[in-house]
Amino acid sequence: MGRPLPLQPRNRAVVVGLQPVALIDHVAQVDWSLLQDIPGERGGSLRVTEEEVLTILEKVKEWAIRNHMGEVIKKLAGGSVANTIRGLSGGLKVPCSIVGARGDDNLGRMFQENLEKAGVDLSGLRVTSGSTGQCVCLVDEEGNRTMRPCLSDASHLRAEELTRDDFKGAKWLVLNGYGFYWPNLTEKAVELAKEEGARVALDLASFEVVRRSRTRLLKLLESGKIDLCFANEDEARELMKSEGLESPEECLEFLGNFVDTAVVMLGPKGCMARRGREVARVSAIPGIKAIDTTGAGDLFACGFLYGIINGLSLEACCRVGCCTGAGVVLGLGGEIDNSAWDWVYSQLQYQQLPVRDNLSKSSVLLRHESPQVEVQVL
């Protein structure tokens, strides 16, 4: 792997995202008949080779031809952190950058162009000789996804390549548990970000990550260097197994012992958040038909962080997160498209949440009503 090179001069970002591996998602909505031909169990994530990725994509194209459909595969920059950063930068106009590595191939250039279009600063994205990671995301008619990632030979960022300049001037560092797959990378990023005075937001990523990296995860939480932590219900249960606890409420209290703000995302049931003694529980926006749940947690985190950055109350942060999380499930992939952003902006306005002047003032509702979100403060 060649020496990393910066892409462009740095513009200081409010939020820096750490994504060790650039990733291109191949997203397609298919039916069960196709999924029966894909190796592995339906749902979840199973790592595959590049050859297997090409085979699956060919099966998708053949299925589309048999069913007299056009191009069904949507390609876009993927990865949890990239999804969050793209939403903050492109949709909510928060200056962001991403730190990581991409290959010097067509997929790497596609990753770069997609994030550049959203206004993300890529001066921290290294370009190395090698391939860019990719993931096939097959979505069924109910919005459930089956993922087949290929990362084994992908270009990736190493801990020793990080510098303080990657985080200089940032107010927040956003990272997730997938960084634990590389030795000392997450810990080094947190250390450098803290030296620059940034706060740190950690998403637990998946229950598999929690299971595999629980010792490192708990050590990092116990260090007191994580300011904000996101977990979904599955991750929360996995984290609490050895504690003999299972409920989201118990996990929220547990995480609150180590971080300033803890959030447990409950999918269609909304979310719970804790900051000190304050606890808020917010219902999800009703009446939403999910086309694809890819990126729902990532875009929830995007909205919640927007609220934190702008000094909103805990309840309001949750409500913004529910709006952005709902916005992404209206289409395929972990990106909110322009029409769905109009819907998100209209929701923020309807709920009388602060909307910055540089955000859209459109009131397009995408055939969805604007319901009142139920809020319970415990």
mmCIF file of C-alpha atoms in Angstrom:
data_model
loop_
_atom_site.group_PDB
_atom_site.id
_atom_site.type_symbol
_atom_site.label_atom_id
_atom_site.label_comp_id
_atom_site.label_asym_id
_atom_site.label_seq_id
_atom_site.Cartn_x
_atom_site.Cartn_y
_atom_site.Cartn_z
ATOM 1 C CA MET A 1 0.000 0.000 0.000
ATOM 2 C CA GLY A 2 1.433 3.377 -1.053
ATOM 3 C CA ARG A 3 1.968 6.344 1.193
ATOM 4 C CA PRO A 4 -1.317 8.217 1.819
ATOM 5 C CA LEU A 5 -1.702 11.530 -0.012
ATOM 6 C CA PRO A 6 -4.134 14.343 0.837
ATOM 7 C CA LEU A 7 -6.765 15.185 -1.756
ATOM 8 C CA GLN A 8 -7.101 18.939 -1.213
ATOM 9 C CA PRO A 9 -6.257 21.768 1.225
ATOM 10 C CA ARG A 10 -8.144 21.482 4.502
ATOM 11 C CA ASN A 11 -11.068 23.680 5.442
ATOM 12 C CA ARG A 12 -11.568 23.319 9.188
ATOM 13 C CA ALA A 13 -14.631 21.260 9.975
ATOM 14 C CA VAL A 14 -17.025 21.370 12.905
ATOM 15 C CA VAL A 15 -17.428 17.572 12.715
ATOM 16 C CA VAL A 16 -14.760 15.078 11.648
ATOM 17 C CA GLY A 17 -15.804 11.520 10.829
ATOM 18 C CA LEU A 18 -13.421 8.579 11.110
ATOM 19 C CA GLN A 19 -14.103 5.867 8.523
ATOM 20 C CA PRO A 20 -11.033 3.635 8.106
ATOM 21 C CA VAL A 21 -12.293 2.054 4.864
ATOM 22 C CA ALA A 22 -14.046 3.897 2.046
ATOM 23 C CA LEU A 23 -17.036 1.873 0.919
ATOM 24 C CA ILE A 24 -19.344 1.794 -2.093
ATOM 25 C CA ASP A 25 -22.820 0.379 -1.514
ATOM 26 C CA HIS A 26 -24.620 -1.482 -4.322
ATOM 27 C CA VAL A 27 -28.261 -1.207 -3.210
ATOM 28 C CA ALA A 28 -31.169 -2.994 -4.885
ATOM 29 C CA GLN A 29 -34.750 -3.744 -3.887
ATOM 30 C CA VAL A 30 -35.511 -7.374 -4.712
ATOM 31 C CA ASP A 31 -37.930 -10.137 -3.737
ATOM 32 C CA TRP A 32 -37.431 -13.341 -1.771
ATOM 33 C CA SER A 33 -36.984 -15.428 -4.924
ATOM 34 C CA LEU A 34 -33.625 -13.771 -5.544
ATOM 35 C CA LEU A 35 -32.509 -13.847 -1.919
ATOM 36 C CA GLN A 36 -32.935 -17.634 -1.928
ATOM 37 C CA ASP A 37 -30.073 -17.810 -4.450
ATOM 38 C CA ILE A 38 -27.683 -15.700 -2.363
ATOM 39 C CA PRO A 39 -25.260 -17.623 -0.078
ATOM 40 C CA GLY A 40 -25.802 -17.209 3.660
ATOM 41 C CA GLU A 41 -28.851 -16.419 5.764
ATOM 42 C CA ARG A 42 -31.295 -13.680 4.890
ATOM 43 C CA GLY A 43 -30.759 -10.511 6.837
ATOM 44 C CA GLY A 44 -27.624 -9.505 8.678
ATOM 45 C CA SER A 45 -24.160 -9.243 7.187
ATOM 46 C CA LEU A 46 -21.799 -11.898 5.819
ATOM 47 C CA ARG A 47 -18.375 -11.003 4.411
ATOM 48 C CA VAL A 48 -17.716 -12.177 0.852
ATOM 49 C CA THR A 49 -14.946 -12.002 -1.733
ATOM 50 C CA GLU A 50 -14.802 -9.574 -4.660
ATOM 51 C CA GLU A 51 -15.650 -12.460 -6.997
ATOM 52 C CA GLU A 52 -18.738 -13.241 -4.923
ATOM 53 C CA VAL A 53 -19.789 -9.576 -5.059
ATOM 54 C CA LEU A 54 -19.618 -9.657 -8.859
ATOM 55 C CA THR A 55 -21.596 -12.915 -8.923
ATOM 56 C CA ILE A 56 -24.351 -11.478 -6.698
ATOM 57 C CA LEU A 57 -24.575 -8.296 -8.781
ATOM 58 C CA GLU A 58 -24.879 -10.399 -11.941
ATOM 59 C CA LYS A 59 -27.710 -12.391 -10.323
ATOM 60 C CA VAL A 60 -29.479 -9.108 -9.503
ATOM 61 C CA LYS A 61 -29.166 -7.934 -13.119
ATOM 62 C CA GLU A 62 -30.480 -11.262 -14.440
ATOM 63 C CA TRP A 63 -33.395 -11.112 -11.992
ATOM 64 C CA ALA A 64 -34.222 -7.578 -13.168
ATOM 65 C CA ILE A 65 -34.186 -8.666 -16.825
ATOM 66 C CA ARG A 66 -36.471 -11.638 -16.113
ATOM 67 C CA ASN A 67 -38.907 -9.307 -14.392
ATOM 68 C CA HIS A 68 -38.738 -6.702 -17.193
ATOM 69 C CA MET A 69 -37.198 -4.093 -14.944
ATOM 70 C CA GLY A 70 -34.595 -1.459 -15.771
ATOM 71 C CA GLU A 71 -31.457 -0.654 -13.801
ATOM 72 C CA VAL A 72 -32.232 -1.604 -10.201
ATOM 73 C CA ILE A 73 -28.797 -1.192 -8.597
ATOM 74 C CA LYS A 74 -28.082 2.146 -6.938
ATOM 75 C CA LYS A 75 -24.415 2.905 -6.222
ATOM 76 C CA LEU A 76 -23.329 5.435 -3.625
ATOM 77 C CA ALA A 77 -20.746 6.073 -0.941
ATOM 78 C CA GLY A 78 -21.528 3.893 2.048
ATOM 79 C CA GLY A 79 -20.425 3.137 5.567
ATOM 80 C CA SER A 80 -22.022 4.303 8.787
ATOM 81 C CA VAL A 81 -19.800 7.331 9.376
ATOM 82 C CA ALA A 82 -19.964 8.444 5.739
ATOM 83 C CA ASN A 83 -23.780 8.289 5.930
ATOM 84 C CA THR A 84 -23.828 10.489 9.035
ATOM 85 C CA ILE A 85 -21.260 12.981 7.738
ATOM 86 C CA ARG A 86 -22.927 13.284 4.317
ATOM 87 C CA GLY A 87 -26.250 14.049 5.997
ATOM 88 C CA LEU A 88 -24.752 16.668 8.300
ATOM 89 C CA SER A 89 -22.851 18.379 5.494
ATOM 90 C CA GLY A 90 -25.177 18.089 2.526
ATOM 91 C CA GLY A 91 -28.560 18.250 4.229
ATOM 92 C CA LEU A 92 -28.019 20.178 7.468
ATOM 93 C CA LYS A 93 -25.132 22.390 6.265
ATOM 94 C CA VAL A 94 -22.749 21.606 9.110
ATOM 95 C CA PRO A 95 -19.094 21.842 7.924
ATOM 96 C CA CYS A 96 -17.709 18.291 7.990
ATOM 97 C CA SER A 97 -14.654 16.331 6.955
ATOM 98 C CA ILE A 98 -13.877 12.629 6.775
ATOM 99 C CA VAL A 99 -10.656 10.860 7.731
ATOM 100 C CA GLY A 100 -9.927 7.488 6.172
ATOM 101 C CA ALA A 101 -8.546 5.803 3.069
ATOM 102 C CA ARG A 102 -9.803 4.878 -0.380
ATOM 103 C CA GLY A 103 -8.279 2.885 -3.195
ATOM 104 C CA ASP A 104 -7.021 4.472 -6.408
ATOM 105 C CA ASP A 105 -9.728 2.724 -8.442
ATOM 106 C CA ASN A 106 -13.048 3.759 -9.989
ATOM 107 C CA LEU A 107 -14.956 2.853 -6.817
ATOM 108 C CA GLY A 108 -12.643 5.078 -4.787
ATOM 109 C CA ARG A 109 -13.234 7.975 -7.153
ATOM 110 C CA MET A 110 -16.986 7.345 -6.911
ATOM 111 C CA PHE A 111 -16.771 7.490 -3.099
ATOM 112 C CA GLN A 112 -14.865 10.770 -3.315
ATOM 113 C CA GLU A 113 -17.253 12.363 -5.822
ATOM 114 C CA ASN A 114 -20.354 11.391 -3.838
ATOM 115 C CA LEU A 115 -19.067 13.017 -0.641
ATOM 116 C CA GLU A 116 -17.678 16.044 -2.500
ATOM 117 C CA LYS A 117 -21.150 16.621 -3.929
ATOM 118 C CA ALA A 118 -22.442 16.820 -0.347
ATOM 119 C CA GLY A 119 -19.770 19.404 0.504
ATOM 120 C CA VAL A 120 -17.650 17.124 2.702
ATOM 121 C CA ASP A 121 -14.004 18.192 3.110
ATOM 122 C CA LEU A 122 -11.836 15.291 1.912
ATOM 123 C CA SER A 123 -8.403 16.558 2.846
ATOM 124 C CA GLY A 124 -8.167 13.795 5.472
ATOM 125 C CA LEU A 125 -9.066 11.031 3.013
ATOM 126 C CA ARG A 126 -5.913 9.216 1.929
ATOM 127 C CA VAL A 127 -5.553 7.695 -1.553
ATOM 128 C CA THR A 128 -3.615 4.432 -1.607
ATOM 129 C CA SER A 129 -2.758 1.881 -4.255
ATOM 130 C CA GLY A 130 -5.319 -0.873 -3.940
ATOM 131 C CA SER A 131 -9.041 -1.521 -4.035
ATOM 132 C CA THR A 132 -11.933 0.293 -2.391
ATOM 133 C CA GLY A 133 -14.338 -1.597 -0.149
ATOM 134 C CA GLN A 134 -17.821 -2.431 -1.386
ATOM 135 C CA CYS A 135 -21.037 -3.905 -0.058
ATOM 136 C CA VAL A 136 -24.093 -5.405 -1.742
ATOM 137 C CA CYS A 137 -27.263 -4.353 0.105
ATOM 138 C CA LEU A 138 -30.323 -6.342 -0.964
ATOM 139 C CA VAL A 139 -33.603 -4.930 0.348
ATOM 140 C CA ASP A 140 -36.837 -6.920 0.475
ATOM 141 C CA GLU A 141 -40.355 -5.566 0.030
ATOM 142 C CA GLU A 142 -40.665 -4.864 3.759
ATOM 143 C CA GLY A 143 -37.496 -2.772 3.866
ATOM 144 C CA ASN A 144 -35.343 -5.450 5.519
ATOM 145 C CA ARG A 145 -31.786 -5.684 4.214
ATOM 146 C CA THR A 146 -29.325 -8.488 3.518
ATOM 147 C CA MET A 147 -25.732 -7.222 3.336
ATOM 148 C CA ARG A 148 -22.698 -8.845 1.728
ATOM 149 C CA PRO A 149 -19.603 -6.653 2.310
ATOM 150 C CA CYS A 150 -16.214 -7.151 0.689
ATOM 151 C CA LEU A 151 -13.448 -5.556 2.767
ATOM 152 C CA SER A 152 -10.613 -8.101 2.929
ATOM 153 C CA ASP A 153 -8.361 -6.474 0.315
ATOM 154 C CA ALA A 154 -9.615 -2.919 0.654
ATOM 155 C CA SER A 155 -7.350 0.045 1.313
ATOM 156 C CA HIS A 156 -7.620 1.093 4.936
ATOM 157 C CA LEU A 157 -6.288 3.664 7.360
ATOM 158 C CA ARG A 158 -3.766 2.622 10.023
ATOM 159 C CA ALA A 159 -3.359 4.101 13.491
ATOM 160 C CA GLU A 160 0.187 5.312 12.798
ATOM 161 C CA GLU A 161 -1.063 7.396 9.856
ATOM 162 C CA LEU A 162 -3.291 9.599 12.019
ATOM 163 C CA THR A 163 -2.042 13.068 12.986
ATOM 164 C CA ARG A 164 -3.377 15.867 15.156
ATOM 165 C CA ASP A 165 -3.930 17.888 11.982
ATOM 166 C CA ASP A 166 -6.680 15.430 10.977
ATOM 167 C CA PHE A 167 -8.753 16.796 13.880
ATOM 168 C CA LYS A 168 -7.477 20.361 14.182
ATOM 169 C CA GLY A 169 -10.246 22.847 14.903
ATOM 170 C CA ALA A 170 -12.977 20.208 15.111
ATOM 171 C CA LYS A 171 -15.699 20.422 17.755
ATOM 172 C CA TRP A 172 -16.740 16.782 17.361
ATOM 173 C CA LEU A 173 -15.200 13.488 16.253
ATOM 174 C CA VAL A 174 -17.705 10.902 15.016
ATOM 175 C CA LEU A 175 -16.675 7.236 14.940
ATOM 176 C CA ASN A 176 -18.147 3.782 15.384
ATOM 177 C CA GLY A 177 -17.288 0.328 16.634
ATOM 178 C CA TYR A 178 -16.081 -0.939 13.254
ATOM 179 C CA GLY A 179 -12.846 0.928 13.957
ATOM 180 C CA PHE A 180 -12.068 -1.756 16.561
ATOM 181 C CA TYR A 181 -11.282 -4.124 13.678
ATOM 182 C CA TRP A 182 -7.917 -2.336 13.339
ATOM 183 C CA PRO A 183 -5.326 -2.290 16.168
ATOM 184 C CA ASN A 184 -5.333 0.904 18.247
ATOM 185 C CA LEU A 185 -7.005 2.949 15.501
ATOM 186 C CA THR A 186 -10.080 4.072 17.427
ATOM 187 C CA GLU A 187 -8.119 4.748 20.598
ATOM 188 C CA LYS A 188 -5.495 6.786 18.714
ATOM 189 C CA ALA A 189 -8.168 8.880 16.983
ATOM 190 C CA VAL A 190 -9.888 9.605 20.303
ATOM 191 C CA GLU A 191 -6.581 10.561 21.904
ATOM 192 C CA LEU A 192 -5.653 13.002 19.113
ATOM 193 C CA ALA A 193 -9.146 14.496 18.950
ATOM 194 C CA LYS A 194 -9.131 15.117 22.696
ATOM 195 C CA GLU A 195 -5.731 16.829 22.400
ATOM 196 C CA GLU A 196 -7.401 19.196 19.929
ATOM 197 C CA GLY A 197 -10.269 19.869 22.333
ATOM 198 C CA ALA A 198 -12.919 17.945 20.381
ATOM 199 C CA ARG A 199 -15.772 15.975 21.878
ATOM 200 C CA VAL A 200 -16.296 12.378 20.768
ATOM 201 C CA ALA A 201 -19.450 10.596 19.590
ATOM 202 C CA LEU A 202 -19.339 6.784 19.370
ATOM 203 C CA ASP A 203 -21.888 4.525 17.673
ATOM 204 C CA LEU A 204 -21.671 0.888 18.794
ATOM 205 C CA ALA A 205 -22.119 -0.183 15.114
ATOM 206 C CA SER A 206 -23.595 -3.706 15.463
ATOM 207 C CA PHE A 207 -24.184 -6.428 18.025
ATOM 208 C CA GLU A 208 -21.428 -8.473 16.324
ATOM 209 C CA VAL A 209 -18.966 -5.631 16.946
ATOM 210 C CA VAL A 210 -20.040 -5.359 20.591
ATOM 211 C CA ARG A 211 -19.649 -9.126 21.036
ATOM 212 C CA ARG A 212 -16.222 -9.230 19.405
ATOM 213 C CA SER A 213 -14.740 -6.037 20.878
ATOM 214 C CA ARG A 214 -16.521 -5.725 24.220
ATOM 215 C CA THR A 215 -13.300 -5.517 26.263
ATOM 216 C CA ARG A 216 -11.875 -2.659 24.188
ATOM 217 C CA LEU A 217 -15.259 -0.956 24.050
ATOM 218 C CA LEU A 218 -15.719 -0.993 27.818
ATOM 219 C CA LYS A 219 -12.144 0.189 28.375
ATOM 220 C CA LEU A 220 -12.771 3.141 26.075
ATOM 221 C CA LEU A 221 -16.056 3.997 27.789
ATOM 222 C CA GLU A 222 -14.459 3.717 31.221
ATOM 223 C CA SER A 223 -11.703 6.126 30.122
ATOM 224 C CA GLY A 224 -14.233 8.966 30.234
ATOM 225 C CA LYS A 225 -13.156 10.178 26.781
ATOM 226 C CA ILE A 226 -16.464 9.391 25.053
ATOM 227 C CA ASP A 227 -18.995 12.209 25.361
ATOM 228 C CA LEU A 228 -21.933 10.802 23.369
ATOM 229 C CA CYS A 229 -22.805 7.153 22.721
ATOM 230 C CA PHE A 230 -25.438 5.685 20.370
ATOM 231 C CA ALA A 231 -26.728 2.096 20.594
ATOM 232 C CA ASN A 232 -29.690 0.296 19.063
ATOM 233 C CA GLU A 233 -31.685 -2.353 20.929
ATOM 234 C CA ASP A 234 -29.642 -5.316 19.658
ATOM 235 C CA GLU A 235 -26.360 -3.623 20.551
ATOM 236 C CA ALA A 236 -27.732 -2.642 23.945
ATOM 237 C CA ARG A 237 -28.752 -6.230 24.734
ATOM 238 C CA GLU A 238 -25.363 -7.572 23.647
ATOM 239 C CA LEU A 239 -23.557 -4.995 25.773
ATOM 240 C CA MET A 240 -25.621 -5.829 28.854
ATOM 241 C CA LYS A 241 -25.511 -9.634 28.628
ATOM 242 C CA SER A 242 -22.643 -10.097 31.052
ATOM 243 C CA GLU A 243 -24.249 -7.578 33.400
ATOM 244 C CA GLY A 244 -27.385 -9.698 33.631
ATOM 245 C CA LEU A 245 -29.465 -6.839 32.232
ATOM 246 C CA GLU A 246 -31.544 -6.753 29.047
ATOM 247 C CA SER A 247 -33.883 -3.787 28.790
ATOM 248 C CA PRO A 248 -33.063 -0.617 26.800
ATOM 249 C CA GLU A 249 -33.761 1.407 29.942
ATOM 250 C CA GLU A 250 -31.102 -0.505 31.864
ATOM 251 C CA CYS A 251 -28.607 -0.060 29.039
ATOM 252 C CA LEU A 252 -29.311 3.669 28.909
ATOM 253 C CA GLU A 253 -28.627 3.957 32.640
ATOM 254 C CA PHE A 254 -25.465 1.846 32.271
ATOM 255 C CA LEU A 255 -24.076 3.977 29.428
ATOM 256 C CA GLY A 256 -24.992 7.122 31.357
ATOM 257 C CA ASN A 257 -22.405 6.153 33.971
ATOM 258 C CA PHE A 258 -19.612 6.714 31.433
ATOM 259 C CA VAL A 259 -20.752 9.399 28.968
ATOM 260 C CA ASP A 260 -22.345 12.827 29.160
ATOM 261 C CA THR A 261 -25.142 11.818 26.777
ATOM 262 C CA ALA A 262 -26.386 8.308 25.971
ATOM 263 C CA VAL A 263 -28.945 7.348 23.327
ATOM 264 C CA VAL A 264 -30.711 4.045 22.708
ATOM 265 C CA MET A 265 -32.434 3.931 19.301
ATOM 266 C CA LEU A 266 -35.629 1.893 19.255
ATOM 267 C CA GLY A 267 -36.383 1.810 15.510
ATOM 268 C CA PRO A 268 -40.121 2.266 14.843
ATOM 269 C CA LYS A 269 -40.632 2.849 18.588
ATOM 270 C CA GLY A 270 -38.502 6.005 18.605
ATOM 271 C CA CYS A 271 -35.629 6.543 21.001
ATOM 272 C CA MET A 272 -34.532 7.212 24.556
ATOM 273 C CA ALA A 273 -31.769 9.585 25.624
ATOM 274 C CA ARG A 274 -30.116 10.460 28.900
ATOM 275 C CA ARG A 275 -28.010 13.468 29.877
ATOM 276 C CA GLY A 276 -27.158 13.608 33.555
ATOM 277 C CA ARG A 277 -30.438 13.210 35.425
ATOM 278 C CA GLU A 278 -32.525 14.227 32.428
ATOM 279 C CA VAL A 279 -34.141 11.412 30.452
ATOM 280 C CA ALA A 280 -36.272 11.893 27.332
ATOM 281 C CA ARG A 281 -38.271 9.336 25.386
ATOM 282 C CA VAL A 282 -39.565 10.341 21.962
ATOM 283 C CA SER A 283 -41.901 8.360 19.740
ATOM 284 C CA ALA A 284 -41.030 7.726 16.109
ATOM 285 C CA ILE A 285 -42.926 9.622 13.436
ATOM 286 C CA PRO A 286 -45.983 7.474 12.652
ATOM 287 C CA GLY A 287 -47.301 6.674 9.197
ATOM 288 C CA ILE A 288 -43.894 6.107 7.610
ATOM 289 C CA LYS A 289 -43.608 3.203 5.161
ATOM 290 C CA ALA A 290 -39.966 2.148 5.141
ATOM 291 C CA ILE A 291 -38.625 1.342 1.694
ATOM 292 C CA ASP A 292 -35.137 0.596 3.014
ATOM 293 C CA THR A 293 -33.898 0.769 6.610
ATOM 294 C CA THR A 294 -30.238 1.103 5.535
ATOM 295 C CA GLY A 295 -28.713 4.086 7.330
ATOM 296 C CA ALA A 296 -31.666 4.768 9.628
ATOM 297 C CA GLY A 297 -29.453 4.801 12.728
ATOM 298 C CA ASP A 298 -26.728 6.746 10.927
ATOM 299 C CA LEU A 299 -29.119 9.495 9.895
ATOM 300 C CA PHE A 300 -30.741 9.526 13.332
ATOM 301 C CA ALA A 301 -27.257 10.261 14.692
ATOM 302 C CA CYS A 302 -26.899 12.989 12.052
ATOM 303 C CA GLY A 303 -30.017 14.791 13.291
ATOM 304 C CA PHE A 304 -29.230 14.267 16.963
ATOM 305 C CA LEU A 305 -25.733 15.718 16.486
ATOM 306 C CA TYR A 306 -27.205 18.680 14.626
ATOM 307 C CA GLY A 307 -29.311 19.358 17.704
ATOM 308 C CA ILE A 308 -26.342 19.019 20.071
ATOM 309 C CA ILE A 309 -24.180 21.331 17.940
ATOM 310 C CA ASN A 310 -26.928 23.958 17.893
ATOM 311 C CA GLY A 311 -27.596 23.787 21.636
ATOM 312 C CA LEU A 312 -31.071 22.246 21.462
ATOM 313 C CA SER A 313 -32.701 20.523 24.416
ATOM 314 C CA LEU A 314 -32.313 16.764 24.834
ATOM 315 C CA GLU A 315 -35.910 16.245 23.753
ATOM 316 C CA ALA A 316 -35.440 18.420 20.670
ATOM 317 C CA CYS A 317 -32.257 16.555 19.706
ATOM 318 C CA CYS A 318 -34.245 13.324 19.794
ATOM 319 C CA ARG A 319 -37.000 14.797 17.669
ATOM 320 C CA VAL A 320 -34.579 16.074 15.016
ATOM 321 C CA GLY A 321 -32.959 12.626 14.993
ATOM 322 C CA CYS A 322 -36.324 10.960 14.479
ATOM 323 C CA CYS A 323 -37.011 13.286 11.534
ATOM 324 C CA THR A 324 -33.716 12.590 9.755
ATOM 325 C CA GLY A 325 -33.862 8.881 10.589
ATOM 326 C CA ALA A 326 -37.347 8.702 9.054
ATOM 327 C CA GLY A 327 -36.210 10.686 6.015
ATOM 328 C CA VAL A 328 -33.628 8.144 4.922
ATOM 329 C CA VAL A 329 -35.990 5.144 4.976
ATOM 330 C CA LEU A 330 -38.184 6.827 2.329
ATOM 331 C CA GLY A 331 -35.722 5.743 -0.384
ATOM 332 C CA LEU A 332 -32.983 3.233 -1.187
ATOM 333 C CA GLY A 333 -29.555 3.489 0.418
ATOM 334 C CA GLY A 334 -28.117 5.382 3.366
ATOM 335 C CA GLU A 335 -28.577 8.797 1.747
ATOM 336 C CA ILE A 336 -31.528 11.198 1.990
ATOM 337 C CA ASP A 337 -32.348 12.421 -1.514
ATOM 338 C CA ASN A 338 -33.452 15.988 -2.280
ATOM 339 C CA SER A 339 -37.203 15.353 -2.153
ATOM 340 C CA ALA A 340 -36.857 13.478 1.143
ATOM 341 C CA TRP A 341 -34.792 16.356 2.564
ATOM 342 C CA ASP A 342 -37.733 18.638 1.691
ATOM 343 C CA TRP A 343 -39.913 16.327 3.763
ATOM 344 C CA VAL A 344 -37.404 16.435 6.648
ATOM 345 C CA TYR A 345 -37.305 20.250 6.570
ATOM 346 C CA SER A 346 -41.100 20.374 6.573
ATOM 347 C CA GLN A 347 -41.178 18.079 9.612
ATOM 348 C CA LEU A 348 -38.716 20.299 11.479
ATOM 349 C CA GLN A 349 -40.838 23.332 10.717
ATOM 350 C CA TYR A 350 -44.095 21.581 11.595
ATOM 351 C CA GLN A 351 -42.709 20.569 14.978
ATOM 352 C CA GLN A 352 -41.404 24.124 15.485
ATOM 353 C CA LEU A 353 -37.832 22.918 15.795
ATOM 354 C CA PRO A 354 -35.119 25.475 15.002
ATOM 355 C CA VAL A 355 -34.166 25.380 11.313
ATOM 356 C CA ARG A 356 -31.105 27.304 10.204
ATOM 357 C CA ASP A 357 -31.594 30.022 7.579
ATOM 358 C CA ASN A 358 -29.484 28.144 5.018
ATOM 359 C CA LEU A 359 -31.774 25.117 5.053
ATOM 360 C CA SER A 360 -34.588 24.666 2.560
ATOM 361 C CA LYS A 361 -37.899 26.361 3.363
ATOM 362 C CA SER A 362 -39.861 23.933 1.186
ATOM 363 C CA SER A 363 -43.016 22.331 2.559
ATOM 364 C CA VAL A 364 -43.105 19.301 0.242
ATOM 365 C CA LEU A 365 -44.709 16.456 2.193
ATOM 366 C CA LEU A 366 -44.129 13.439 -0.101
ATOM 367 C CA ARG A 367 -47.750 12.313 0.435
ATOM 368 C CA HIS A 368 -47.105 11.878 4.152
ATOM 369 C CA GLU A 369 -49.038 13.815 6.740
ATOM 370 C CA SER A 370 -47.156 15.833 9.338
ATOM 371 C CA PRO A 371 -48.111 14.120 12.597
ATOM 372 C CA GLN A 372 -47.481 15.419 16.065
ATOM 373 C CA VAL A 373 -44.603 13.496 17.626
ATOM 374 C CA GLU A 374 -45.379 12.161 21.066
ATOM 375 C CA VAL A 375 -42.774 13.078 23.647
ATOM 376 C CA GLN A 376 -42.386 11.578 27.082
ATOM 377 C CA VAL A 377 -39.874 12.970 29.509
ATOM 378 C CA LEU A 378 -39.187 10.463 32.241
#
